[in-house]
Each structure stands twice: as C-alpha cells, then as structure tokens.
PDB file of C-alpha atoms in Angstrom:
ATOM      1  CA  GLY O   1       0.133   8.541  -5.388  1.00  0.00           C
ATOM      2  CA  SER O   2      -3.244  10.198  -5.585  1.00  0.00           C
ATOM      3  CA  LEU O   3      -6.682   9.743  -4.097  1.00  0.00           C
ATOM      4  CA  SER O   4     -10.091  10.345  -5.573  1.00  0.00           C
ATOM      5  CA  VAL O   5     -12.609  12.421  -3.641  1.00  0.00           C
ATOM      6  CA  ARG O   6     -14.216   9.109  -2.596  1.00  0.00           C
ATOM      7  CA  GLY O   7     -10.990   7.806  -1.045  1.00  0.00           C
ATOM      8  CA  GLU O   8     -10.023   5.511  -3.906  1.00  0.00           C
ATOM      9  CA  VAL O   9      -6.307   5.021  -4.489  1.00  0.00           C
ATOM     10  CA  LEU O  10      -5.454   5.938  -8.086  1.00  0.00           C
ATOM     11  CA  ALA O  11      -2.760   4.406 -10.286  1.00  0.00           C
ATOM     12  CA  VAL O  12       0.688   6.005 -10.464  1.00  0.00           C
ATOM     13  CA  GLY O  13       3.207   6.084 -13.278  1.00  0.00           C
ATOM     14  CA  GLY O  14       6.643   4.502 -13.145  1.00  0.00           C
ATOM     15  CA  VAL O  15       5.701   2.142 -10.350  1.00  0.00           C
ATOM     16  CA  SER O  16       8.398  -0.458 -11.120  1.00  0.00           C
ATOM     17  CA  ALA O  17      11.195   2.099 -10.877  1.00  0.00           C
ATOM     18  CA  LYS O  18       9.724   3.483  -7.659  1.00  0.00           C
ATOM     19  CA  VAL O  19       9.502   0.026  -6.081  1.00  0.00           C
ATOM     20  CA  GLU O  20      13.078  -0.795  -7.095  1.00  0.00           C
ATOM     21  CA  ALA O  21      14.293   2.525  -5.653  1.00  0.00           C
ATOM     22  CA  ALA O  22      12.513   1.712  -2.386  1.00  0.00           C
ATOM     23  CA  ALA O  23      14.206  -1.702  -2.283  1.00  0.00           C
ATOM     24  CA  GLU O  24      17.593  -0.051  -2.936  1.00  0.00           C
ATOM     25  CA  ALA O  25      16.929   2.291  -0.014  1.00  0.00           C
ATOM     26  CA  GLY O  26      16.320  -0.692   2.269  1.00  0.00           C
ATOM     27  CA  ILE O  27      12.561  -0.378   2.507  1.00  0.00           C
ATOM     28  CA  LYS O  28      11.001  -3.814   3.066  1.00  0.00           C
ATOM     29  CA  LYS O  29       7.320  -3.099   2.307  1.00  0.00           C
ATOM     30  CA  VAL O  30       5.726  -0.818  -0.261  1.00  0.00           C
ATOM     31  CA  ILE O  31       2.061   0.121  -0.494  1.00  0.00           C
ATOM     32  CA  ILE O  32       0.994   0.476  -4.118  1.00  0.00           C
ATOM     33  CA  PRO O  33      -2.322   0.985  -5.894  1.00  0.00           C
ATOM     34  CA  LYS O  34      -3.997  -2.349  -6.610  1.00  0.00           C
ATOM     35  CA  THR O  35      -4.532  -1.174 -10.188  1.00  0.00           C
ATOM     36  CA  ASN O  36      -0.732  -0.965 -10.610  1.00  0.00           C
ATOM     37  CA  MET O  37      -0.009  -4.589  -9.633  1.00  0.00           C
ATOM     38  CA  LYS O  38      -0.121  -5.690 -13.274  1.00  0.00           C
ATOM     39  CA  ASP O  39       2.411  -2.956 -14.128  1.00  0.00           C
ATOM     40  CA  VAL O  40       5.093  -4.003 -11.639  1.00  0.00           C
ATOM     41  CA  ILE O  41       8.030  -5.675 -13.327  1.00  0.00           C
ATOM     42  CA  LEU O  42      10.930  -6.310 -10.961  1.00  0.00           C
ATOM     43  CA  SER O  43      14.316  -7.790 -11.744  1.00  0.00           C
ATOM     44  CA  GLU O  44      15.198 -10.964  -9.841  1.00  0.00           C
ATOM     45  CA  GLU O  45      17.486  -9.127  -7.419  1.00  0.00           C
ATOM     46  CA  TYR O  46      14.554  -7.152  -5.992  1.00  0.00           C
ATOM     47  CA  LYS O  47      11.831  -9.821  -5.847  1.00  0.00           C
ATOM     48  CA  ASP O  48      13.014 -11.251  -2.513  1.00  0.00           C
ATOM     49  CA  LYS O  49      13.927  -7.883  -1.004  1.00  0.00           C
ATOM     50  CA  ILE O  50      10.512  -6.223  -0.956  1.00  0.00           C
ATOM     51  CA  ILE O  51       6.880  -6.999  -0.174  1.00  0.00           C
ATOM     52  CA  LEU O  52       4.199  -5.287  -2.244  1.00  0.00           C
ATOM     53  CA  ILE O  53       0.959  -4.383  -0.490  1.00  0.00           C
ATOM     54  CA  PRO O  54      -1.782  -3.610  -3.041  1.00  0.00           C
ATOM     55  CA  VAL O  55      -4.526  -1.248  -1.833  1.00  0.00           C
ATOM     56  CA  SER O  56      -7.594   0.314  -3.395  1.00  0.00           C
ATOM     57  CA  THR O  57      -8.906   2.644  -0.647  1.00  0.00           C
ATOM     58  CA  ILE O  58      -7.513   5.144   1.833  1.00  0.00           C
ATOM     59  CA  GLN O  59      -8.803   2.893   4.615  1.00  0.00           C
ATOM     60  CA  GLU O  60      -6.508   0.108   3.395  1.00  0.00           C
ATOM     61  CA  VAL O  61      -3.587   2.529   3.179  1.00  0.00           C
ATOM     62  CA  LEU O  62      -4.102   3.636   6.777  1.00  0.00           C
ATOM     63  CA  GLU O  63      -4.508   0.053   7.961  1.00  0.00           C
ATOM     64  CA  HIS O  64      -1.127  -0.953   6.527  1.00  0.00           C
ATOM     65  CA  ALA O  65       0.808   2.287   7.025  1.00  0.00           C
ATOM     66  CA  LEU O  66       0.116   2.931  10.703  1.00  0.00           C
ATOM     67  CA  ASP O  67       0.652   0.940  13.894  1.00  0.00           C
ATOM     68  CA  TRP O  68      -2.791   0.149  15.328  1.00  0.00           C
ATOM     69  CA  LYS O  69      -1.649  -1.767  18.411  1.00  0.00           C
ATOM     70  CA  GLY O  70      -3.882  -0.642  21.264  1.00  0.00           C
ATOM     71  CA  LYS O  71      -6.031   1.431  18.917  1.00  0.00           C
ATOM     72  CA  GLU O  72      -7.952  -1.294  17.088  1.00  0.00           C
ATOM     73  CA  ASP O  73     -11.264   0.391  17.953  1.00  0.00           C
ATOM     74  CA  ILE O  74     -10.275   3.446  15.889  1.00  0.00           C
ATOM     75  CA  LEU O  75      -9.234   1.234  12.976  1.00  0.00           C
ATOM     76  CA  ASN O  76     -12.591  -0.547  13.087  1.00  0.00           C
ATOM     77  CA  LYS O  77     -14.414   2.804  12.971  1.00  0.00           C
ATOM     78  CA  ILE O  78     -12.368   3.858   9.936  1.00  0.00           C
ATOM     79  CA  LYS O  79     -13.134   0.569   8.156  1.00  0.00           C
ATOM     80  CA  ARG O  80     -16.878   1.209   8.490  1.00  0.00           C
ATOM     81  CA  PHE O  81     -16.631   4.249   6.177  1.00  0.00           C
ATOM     82  CA  LYS O  82     -16.239   2.098   3.054  1.00  0.00           C
TER      83      LYS O  82
END
C-alpha cells in the first residue's frame, strides 16, 4: 500500500485477490486500508480463514503490525501524533 505525506493509508488495487493470496499462504490477519473494506469480496472458503484489520493512519498500522508488550509508553507517544 501507500501513505500520504500526512500518514494516511491510501487505497490499493486488487485488494480481494491480495487478501485471498494471504489466506492461501496461511496468514491469519491482514491489515488493509479502511477505504478498501467496501471493495473486499471473498469467497466462502476464505471468510473464516482470515481476519481483516481496516486502518486509516500509519499509527494504526504500527499499532497492529508490531508487538508493543512492554513498550506501551512508546505506542502512546506515537498515538498522540494524530
């Protein structure tokens, strides 16, 4: 995906195919742009295999993508930059 200069997560093309490929690869969670949620069309076989995490800012991406255990103070500082 892409980011704006303000840290906004921008929509991506072909999101359904990318999510299905992730599910095929065994990935359980996928972070996608919130603006792409309406575009995701999954066949029944994938709906129970994967969790979609919609995000709209880089702060949300970092929150979900990284392990913050023991480093919650850093996460809270990052969240203040909204």
